[in-house]
Structures are given as structure tokens and as C-alpha cells.
Amino acid sequence: MAILKVAQIGHPILRQKARPVTRDELHTHAFQSFIDSMIETMHDANGAGLAANQVHEAVQVCVMEVSDNPRYPYKPKIPLTILVNPVLTPLSETKFENYEGCLSVPDLRGVVRRHVELRVQAWDRHGNPIDAEVRGITAGTYQHECDHLAGALFIDRVEDPRTLCTWKEFARQHEARFREHVKEIVEHYGS
Ligand code: ZN
């Protein structure tokens, strides 16, 4: 295991479409160790999630976990989740506004519209099938991470650039209102 270097916006790896992982490579010691390093890197950076492109490997793997996260104190908890070759399908056209940030986009946040209900199909780290529904703020995190695997960043989806702000100004100007918004979504969708 190791803490990996996180690619920053401008590095071409973040714009590369990640390739699917084969079952054979998933089962190798090297690949399992890479997944462990991704988890360690996410924890070290206090990220809510991390996609393989962000650590310079364009393969379809992302990891997510939210417990008591100092970067996102209002986010509902997500147990440690590893998705291999994920496919997301929206379950409705309903979207919500999410104030997002990214370890690869330093000191910037912006409002992105995300589907509020999704079906996720993927493998877990051992190749077992995952077929689940995710809702609410958590669905936003899933979409953010899967966008990385398609070579997209949250800023590509910011419809109103006037919502862009530093983390300091987010805390000063927007956080209180956004926390209320998050509370309503969590009350409605349970996550
Ligand atoms: Zn990100």
C-alpha cells in the first residue's frame, strides 16, 4: 500500500476515458494492492471518493467512503464502497443541485445538477456483481466519481459559472444555505 499522487486539473490523465478492468487482472495481487492504495490515498486526502484516473491509472475503478469527513461535514455517511466497471442508469429525470468539490480541482467548488435516483451495476473488488439503487446526496457522489472514469470533471457540468467559489468563500457565503438544502434531500430520499 502507498499514498499515491493525485493528478491535478490540466493533467491529460483526467481527460482520458478509463478502460474496463478484466476479471483476471482484478484478481492479481498487484491490482488488489492498487485498490488498497486508492483507499489509503482517499483517506489521507479526506476525499469522499477517488477515481483511478486521479491517481494516474485510466482503469474503471473508483472508491468512496464518507464517515466523519472534515471536507464535507454535512454529507450523509457512505460505507466504504469499491466499484469496478460501474454503469449508472438514472431511475428518473429528477435532479438536485449539488455544491461539489474535487481533489483534482484545488480550492474550487461549484453547483452541478445531478440525478437524485440511480441504478448502479458494477463489480465489487472481488468481481462479485453489485446491482443496487442509490438516492439523494450519495447519488451525487456516485455520479461525480463515475464522471472521472469518463474523463469528465465536475466543472464541465457547472451550468452557472457564477456559482464557482473557493472553499473559504463557500464556508462564508453558501454553506449554511446548502446545509439546509442537503437536509431536505436527506429527509426526502434517506441519504
Ligand atoms: Zn473528483
XYZ file of N, CA and C and ligand atoms in Angstrom:
574
model
N 0.845 -1.203 0.000
C 0.000 0.000 0.000
C 0.874 1.244 0.000
N 0.312 2.276 -0.572
C 1.065 3.525 -0.633
C 0.085 4.675 -0.802
N 0.527 5.852 -0.400
C -0.269 7.039 -0.701
C 0.174 7.523 -2.080
N -0.789 7.610 -2.985
C -0.487 7.914 -4.383
C -0.610 9.412 -4.637
N 0.046 9.868 -5.684
C -0.012 11.278 -6.055
C -1.326 11.537 -6.795
N -2.032 12.583 -6.408
C -3.331 12.896 -7.031
C -3.116 13.882 -8.183
N -3.546 13.486 -9.390
C -3.408 14.339 -10.577
C -4.250 15.597 -10.411
N -3.718 16.707 -10.870
C -4.413 17.996 -10.769
C -4.900 18.424 -12.150
N -5.975 19.217 -12.145
C -6.597 19.682 -13.388
C -5.533 20.257 -14.334
N -5.614 19.832 -15.587
C -4.592 20.196 -16.557
C -3.804 18.965 -16.981
N -3.731 17.952 -16.083
C -3.048 16.710 -16.443
C -3.962 15.901 -17.373
N -3.417 15.442 -18.523
C -4.277 14.758 -19.506
C -4.933 13.476 -18.993
N -4.366 12.827 -17.988
C -4.967 11.569 -17.486
C -6.403 11.800 -17.002
N -6.683 13.032 -16.527
C -8.029 13.331 -16.014
C -9.046 13.440 -17.147
N -8.549 13.590 -18.384
C -9.433 13.720 -19.548
C -9.499 12.447 -20.371
N -8.806 11.409 -19.874
C -8.780 10.133 -20.580
C -9.955 9.277 -20.130
N -10.539 8.537 -21.082
C -11.625 7.627 -20.750
C -10.991 6.353 -20.186
N -11.379 5.958 -19.002
C -10.763 4.780 -18.380
C -11.233 3.503 -19.083
N -10.346 2.523 -19.155
C -10.709 1.258 -19.812
C -11.271 0.272 -18.779
N -12.114 -0.673 -19.252
C -12.650 -1.661 -18.309
C -11.545 -2.556 -17.738
N -11.789 -3.082 -16.556
C -10.856 -3.987 -15.881
C -11.275 -5.419 -16.218
N -10.312 -6.273 -16.532
C -10.663 -7.679 -16.784
C -10.706 -8.420 -15.450
N -11.438 -9.534 -15.459
C -11.539 -10.338 -14.253
C -10.161 -10.852 -13.815
N -9.351 -11.250 -14.809
C -8.026 -11.796 -14.491
C -7.144 -10.765 -13.785
N -7.133 -9.538 -14.311
C -6.250 -8.550 -13.673
C -6.785 -8.126 -12.305
N -8.126 -8.129 -12.173
C -8.719 -7.757 -10.879
C -8.226 -8.694 -9.774
N -8.043 -9.961 -10.135
C -7.666 -10.955 -9.131
C -6.173 -11.002 -8.832
N -5.381 -10.173 -9.505
C -3.939 -10.203 -9.214
C -3.634 -9.460 -7.908
N -2.521 -9.854 -7.313
C -2.088 -9.206 -6.076
C -1.820 -7.716 -6.343
N -1.214 -7.438 -7.501
C -0.854 -6.049 -7.821
C -2.106 -5.174 -7.895
N -3.181 -5.704 -8.493
C -4.391 -4.887 -8.646
C -5.084 -4.678 -7.298
N -5.112 -5.737 -6.484
C -5.725 -5.610 -5.155
C -4.945 -4.611 -4.304
N -3.648 -4.619 -4.457
C -2.806 -3.693 -3.719
C -3.042 -2.246 -4.215
N -3.274 -2.104 -5.531
C -3.601 -0.782 -6.093
C -4.906 -0.253 -5.480
N -5.909 -1.129 -5.355
C -7.183 -0.699 -4.746
C -6.948 -0.261 -3.295
N -6.130 -1.022 -2.562
C -5.817 -0.634 -1.173
C -5.136 0.741 -1.134
N -4.262 0.978 -2.097
C -3.577 2.275 -2.142
C -4.551 3.401 -2.465
N -5.531 3.119 -3.333
C -6.546 4.144 -3.624
C -7.326 4.502 -2.356
N -7.675 3.492 -1.581
C -8.431 3.734 -0.338
C -7.577 4.558 0.630
N -6.304 4.177 0.738
C -5.400 4.894 1.650
C -5.229 6.354 1.200
N -5.132 6.557 -0.104
C -4.957 7.904 -0.652
C -6.202 8.755 -0.404
N -7.389 8.144 -0.613
C -8.649 8.864 -0.350
C -8.719 9.280 1.126
N -8.377 8.354 2.022
C -8.416 8.673 3.456
C -7.420 9.776 3.792
N -6.221 9.670 3.241
C -5.169 10.640 3.543
C -5.572 12.050 3.116
N -6.308 12.139 1.969
C -6.681 13.448 1.428
C -8.049 13.908 1.937
N -8.690 13.106 2.822
C -10.048 13.398 3.296
C -11.036 13.539 2.134
N -10.848 12.740 1.097
C -11.790 12.751 -0.026
C -13.013 11.919 0.304
N -14.142 12.242 -0.354
C -15.348 11.414 -0.225
C -15.277 10.263 -1.218
N -14.421 10.436 -2.221
C -14.257 9.408 -3.236
C -13.001 9.670 -4.029
N -12.592 8.663 -4.783
C -11.397 8.803 -5.624
C -11.557 7.853 -6.801
N -11.260 8.353 -8.004
C -11.317 7.513 -9.197
C -9.894 7.233 -9.660
N -9.702 6.091 -10.339
C -8.336 5.655 -10.688
C -7.616 6.675 -11.564
N -8.337 7.369 -12.455
C -7.669 8.400 -13.276
C -6.958 9.414 -12.393
N -7.550 9.691 -11.241
C -6.983 10.729 -10.371
C -5.631 10.321 -9.801
N -5.344 9.016 -9.815
C -4.027 8.569 -9.363
C -3.253 7.962 -10.546
N -3.526 8.525 -11.741
C -2.731 8.267 -12.946
C -2.870 6.875 -13.529
N -4.018 6.200 -13.279
C -4.278 4.899 -13.913
C -5.666 4.977 -14.544
N -5.730 4.921 -15.877
C -7.030 5.062 -16.542
C -7.741 3.707 -16.641
N -8.123 3.183 -15.476
C -8.897 1.937 -15.399
C -10.185 2.228 -14.635
N -11.227 1.448 -14.939
C -12.547 1.767 -14.376
C -12.710 1.238 -12.939
N -12.122 1.975 -12.025
C -12.262 1.676 -10.595
C -12.453 2.986 -9.861
N -13.406 3.016 -8.942
C -13.478 4.152 -8.027
C -13.808 3.664 -6.628
N -13.404 4.451 -5.653
C -13.659 4.117 -4.250
C -14.373 5.310 -3.614
N -15.238 5.020 -2.655
C -15.970 6.092 -1.964
C -16.114 5.703 -0.494
N -16.090 6.696 0.340
C -16.416 6.476 1.753
C -16.644 7.839 2.391
N -17.717 7.961 3.130
C -17.930 9.175 3.923
C -18.248 8.718 5.339
N -17.382 9.065 6.263
C -17.734 8.846 7.680
C -17.766 10.229 8.305
N -16.835 10.574 9.166
C -16.847 11.949 9.671
C -15.839 12.741 8.867
N -16.286 13.257 7.729
C -15.350 13.866 6.792
C -15.245 15.372 7.037
N -14.038 15.870 7.383
C -13.902 17.303 7.656
C -14.099 18.181 6.407
N -13.867 17.604 5.202
C -14.083 18.387 3.982
C -15.580 18.550 3.686
N -16.371 17.518 4.080
C -17.805 17.523 3.771
C -18.598 17.134 5.021
N -18.622 18.002 6.045
C -19.237 17.606 7.322
C -20.731 17.335 7.224
N -21.412 17.850 6.184
C -22.870 17.703 6.078
C -23.265 16.485 5.245
N -22.289 15.786 4.669
C -22.631 14.675 3.767
C -23.134 13.469 4.541
N -24.216 12.833 4.073
C -24.628 11.582 4.725
C -23.538 10.520 4.568
N -23.479 9.607 5.525
C -22.409 8.601 5.517
C -22.553 7.639 4.324
N -21.400 7.251 3.782
C -21.355 6.194 2.764
C -20.358 5.160 3.289
N -20.781 3.894 3.409
C -19.804 2.885 3.827
C -18.731 2.739 2.744
N -17.578 2.192 3.103
C -16.520 2.009 2.107
C -17.074 1.197 0.932
N -17.007 1.789 -0.261
C -17.578 1.175 -1.463
C -16.525 1.188 -2.559
N -16.334 0.054 -3.191
C -15.396 -0.036 -4.315
C -16.201 -0.490 -5.528
N -16.146 0.299 -6.591
C -16.864 -0.039 -7.813
C -15.853 -0.312 -8.920
N -16.012 -1.461 -9.553
C -15.185 -1.827 -10.702
C -16.112 -1.895 -11.914
N -15.717 -1.265 -13.001
C -16.519 -1.214 -14.242
C -17.964 -0.757 -13.992
N -18.157 0.352 -13.289
C -19.528 0.754 -12.942
C -20.318 1.308 -14.135
N -21.620 1.021 -14.126
C -22.555 1.611 -15.090
C -23.693 2.215 -14.274
N -23.955 3.508 -14.487
C -25.037 4.182 -13.767
C -26.196 4.435 -14.720
N -27.402 4.155 -14.243
C -28.598 4.432 -15.040
C -29.555 5.256 -14.188
N -29.899 6.484 -14.628
C -30.852 7.275 -13.841
C -32.203 6.569 -13.761
N -32.833 6.626 -12.579
C -34.147 5.991 -12.397
C -35.279 6.984 -12.633
N -34.936 8.267 -12.719
C -35.947 9.276 -13.032
C -35.223 10.482 -13.607
N -35.997 11.434 -14.078
C -35.387 12.654 -14.621
C -35.155 13.695 -13.520
N -35.571 13.391 -12.302
C -35.454 14.366 -11.215
C -33.985 14.625 -10.875
N -33.654 15.896 -10.789
C -32.276 16.265 -10.447
C -32.264 17.181 -9.223
N -31.111 17.263 -8.582
C -30.955 18.202 -7.471
C -29.656 18.975 -7.681
N -29.559 20.108 -7.004
C -28.355 20.929 -7.128
C -27.369 20.553 -6.036
N -26.161 20.206 -6.453
C -25.128 19.751 -5.526
C -23.947 20.710 -5.615
N -23.465 21.172 -4.453
C -22.262 22.022 -4.442
C -21.058 21.096 -4.348
N -20.316 20.917 -5.442
C -19.260 19.909 -5.467
C -17.868 20.507 -5.401
N -16.944 19.673 -4.962
C -15.527 19.987 -4.990
C -14.808 18.722 -5.424
N -13.493 18.811 -5.629
C -12.762 17.654 -6.167
C -11.300 17.748 -5.770
N -10.711 16.605 -5.402
C -9.287 16.604 -5.027
C -8.388 17.001 -6.192
N -8.903 16.887 -7.420
C -8.104 17.230 -8.602
C -8.329 18.671 -9.067
N -9.240 19.374 -8.403
C -9.540 20.775 -8.763
C -9.356 21.599 -7.491
N -8.126 22.024 -7.207
C -7.848 22.621 -5.904
C -8.629 23.910 -5.641
N -9.171 23.974 -4.438
C -9.796 25.192 -3.901
C -10.889 25.784 -4.787
N -11.724 24.926 -5.356
C -12.840 25.423 -6.152
C -14.063 24.541 -5.911
N -15.193 25.199 -5.773
C -16.462 24.472 -5.670
C -17.455 25.126 -6.615
N -18.472 24.357 -7.021
C -19.478 24.911 -7.920
C -20.725 24.043 -7.913
N -21.820 24.623 -8.378
C -23.110 23.928 -8.358
C -23.271 23.096 -9.632
N -23.584 21.825 -9.420
C -23.780 20.860 -10.503
C -25.142 20.197 -10.298
N -25.890 20.005 -11.383
C -27.165 19.296 -11.261
C -26.938 17.797 -11.467
N -27.429 17.009 -10.514
C -27.226 15.556 -10.534
C -28.563 14.831 -10.432
N -28.629 13.648 -11.046
C -29.808 12.799 -10.866
C -29.910 12.381 -9.403
N -31.100 12.358 -8.897
C -31.279 12.069 -7.468
C -31.527 10.578 -7.208
N -31.805 9.807 -8.277
C -32.039 8.363 -8.106
C -31.354 7.618 -9.242
N -30.570 6.623 -8.865
C -29.778 5.887 -9.855
C -29.827 4.397 -9.601
N -29.617 3.641 -10.683
C -29.285 2.227 -10.529
C -27.789 2.109 -10.798
N -27.075 1.386 -9.955
C -25.650 1.162 -10.171
C -25.406 -0.327 -10.373
N -24.723 -0.628 -11.479
C -24.312 -2.005 -11.748
C -22.796 -1.992 -11.881
N -22.139 -2.881 -11.169
C -20.670 -2.901 -11.151
C -20.216 -4.239 -10.589
N -18.892 -4.400 -10.442
C -18.345 -5.495 -9.638
C -17.814 -4.882 -8.353
N -17.763 -5.689 -7.312
C -17.013 -5.265 -6.132
C -15.543 -5.634 -6.381
N -14.673 -5.444 -5.393
C -13.243 -5.653 -5.624
C -12.880 -7.111 -5.888
N -13.827 -8.021 -5.574
C -13.562 -9.442 -5.823
C -14.250 -9.945 -7.087
N -14.917 -9.037 -7.798
C -15.582 -9.434 -9.036
C -17.018 -9.883 -8.830
N -17.516 -9.775 -7.593
C -18.930 -10.115 -7.348
C -19.818 -9.001 -7.876
N -20.965 -9.372 -8.474
C -21.817 -8.323 -9.040
C -22.473 -7.446 -7.976
N -22.534 -6.154 -8.281
C -23.283 -5.197 -7.476
C -24.426 -4.727 -8.368
N -25.648 -4.737 -7.848
C -26.788 -4.180 -8.590
C -27.660 -3.519 -7.529
N -27.569 -2.199 -7.441
C -28.212 -1.505 -6.324
C -28.816 -0.196 -6.801
N -29.640 0.378 -5.947
C -30.186 1.704 -6.218
C -29.602 2.669 -5.196
N -29.201 3.838 -5.654
C -28.699 4.861 -4.726
C -29.487 6.145 -4.941
N -29.662 6.865 -3.847
C -30.513 8.064 -3.900
C -29.864 9.227 -3.158
N -30.374 10.410 -3.452
C -30.020 11.597 -2.673
C -28.590 12.071 -2.917
N -28.017 12.675 -1.879
C -26.674 13.250 -1.962
C -25.656 12.174 -2.367
N -25.875 10.962 -1.861
C -24.977 9.850 -2.177
C -24.963 9.579 -3.684
N -26.121 9.706 -4.328
C -26.182 9.512 -5.781
C -25.301 10.544 -6.489
N -25.209 11.754 -5.919
C -24.336 12.788 -6.482
C -22.873 12.360 -6.432
N -22.464 11.781 -5.315
C -21.077 11.312 -5.174
C -20.776 10.210 -6.202
N -21.712 9.281 -6.376
C -21.523 8.217 -7.379
C -21.316 8.824 -8.774
N -22.142 9.827 -9.114
C -22.037 10.423 -10.454
C -20.724 11.181 -10.620
N -20.292 11.856 -9.556
C -19.020 12.588 -9.613
C -17.870 11.614 -9.909
N -17.836 10.488 -9.191
C -16.726 9.535 -9.363
C -16.796 8.853 -10.727
N -17.993 8.491 -11.166
C -18.110 7.811 -12.467
C -17.824 8.770 -13.618
N -18.101 10.061 -13.441
C -17.702 11.061 -14.436
C -16.191 11.034 -14.650
N -15.421 10.906 -13.563
C -13.962 10.849 -13.693
C -13.553 9.724 -14.645
N -14.237 8.581 -14.541
C -13.865 7.419 -15.361
C -14.179 7.665 -16.839
N -15.068 8.636 -17.091
C -15.382 9.014 -18.478
C -14.526 10.201 -18.925
N -13.600 10.633 -18.080
C -12.724 11.759 -18.436
C -13.358 13.121 -18.192
N -14.410 13.161 -17.377
C -15.111 14.428 -17.115
C -14.838 14.908 -15.691
N -14.849 16.223 -15.518
C -14.690 16.833 -14.193
C -15.960 17.607 -13.849
N -16.194 17.841 -12.566
C -17.453 18.498 -12.177
C -17.606 19.874 -12.824
N -16.476 20.551 -13.039
C -16.572 21.901 -13.619
C -17.175 21.878 -15.021
N -17.056 20.733 -15.727
C -17.674 20.608 -17.064
C -19.190 20.741 -16.967
N -19.733 20.397 -15.803
C -21.192 20.347 -15.626
C -21.749 21.551 -14.872
N -20.858 22.480 -14.493
C -21.339 23.682 -13.805
C -22.064 24.553 -14.833
N -23.382 24.701 -14.663
C -24.163 25.447 -15.661
C -24.010 26.954 -15.471
N -23.874 27.388 -14.222
C -23.731 28.818 -13.950
C -22.367 29.067 -13.306
N -21.400 29.573 -14.089
C -20.049 29.771 -13.540
C -20.009 30.754 -12.377
N -21.095 31.517 -12.211
C -21.125 32.449 -11.067
C -21.242 31.717 -9.740
N -21.561 30.401 -9.785
C -21.606 29.637 -8.528
C -20.210 29.194 -8.094
N -19.221 29.320 -8.964
C -17.860 28.883 -8.613
C -17.320 29.718 -7.459
N -16.673 29.045 -6.515
C -16.131 29.773 -5.358
C -14.997 28.977 -4.734
N -14.185 29.656 -3.962
C -13.136 28.971 -3.198
C -13.802 28.272 -2.004
N -13.050 27.385 -1.358
C -13.608 26.689 -0.186
C -13.889 27.673 0.941
N -13.039 28.690 1.062
C -13.220 29.681 2.123
C -14.514 30.466 1.894
N -14.743 30.891 0.653
C -15.967 31.652 0.366
C -17.202 30.746 0.403
N -17.021 29.457 0.059
C -18.146 28.530 0.208
C -18.603 28.522 1.663
N -17.636 28.370 2.576
C -17.974 28.333 4.009
C -18.626 29.645 4.440
N -18.132 30.752 3.926
C -18.655 32.066 4.327
C -20.021 32.368 3.725
N -20.165 32.077 2.425
C -21.323 32.590 1.673
C -22.421 31.563 1.427
N -22.062 30.299 1.295
C -23.025 29.343 0.748
C -23.335 28.151 1.647
N -22.422 27.862 2.602
C -22.543 26.586 3.308
C -23.834 26.472 4.109
N -24.228 27.533 4.800
C -25.420 27.453 5.655
C -26.649 27.106 4.818
N -26.814 27.785 3.680
C -27.960 27.533 2.807
C -27.884 26.120 2.207
N -26.667 25.727 1.815
C -26.507 24.406 1.209
C -26.803 23.300 2.225
N -26.404 23.506 3.479
C -26.709 22.510 4.515
C -28.214 22.304 4.656
N -28.992 23.383 4.569
C -30.462 23.282 4.640
C -30.995 22.461 3.471
N -30.438 22.735 2.279
C -30.808 22.021 1.054
C -30.493 20.518 1.208
N -29.309 20.216 1.739
C -28.902 18.822 1.949
C -29.854 18.142 2.923
N -30.216 18.868 3.984
C -31.116 18.303 4.998
C -32.448 17.893 4.372
N -32.965 18.760 3.496
C -34.243 18.448 2.832
C -34.123 17.218 1.939
N -33.010 17.117 1.212
C -32.831 15.958 0.328
C -32.706 14.673 1.158
N -31.925 14.743 2.257
C -31.745 13.566 3.096
C -33.080 13.157 3.722
N -33.889 14.138 4.126
C -35.201 13.809 4.712
C -36.081 13.130 3.674
N -35.985 13.585 2.433
C -36.838 13.046 1.375
C -36.351 11.707 0.832
N -35.040 11.577 0.666
C -34.508 10.384 -0.025
C -33.757 9.430 0.905
N -33.553 9.836 2.148
C -32.930 8.926 3.114
C -31.400 8.859 3.026
N -30.809 9.596 2.111
C -29.341 9.603 2.054
C -28.856 10.831 1.290
Zn -13.333 14.430 -8.185
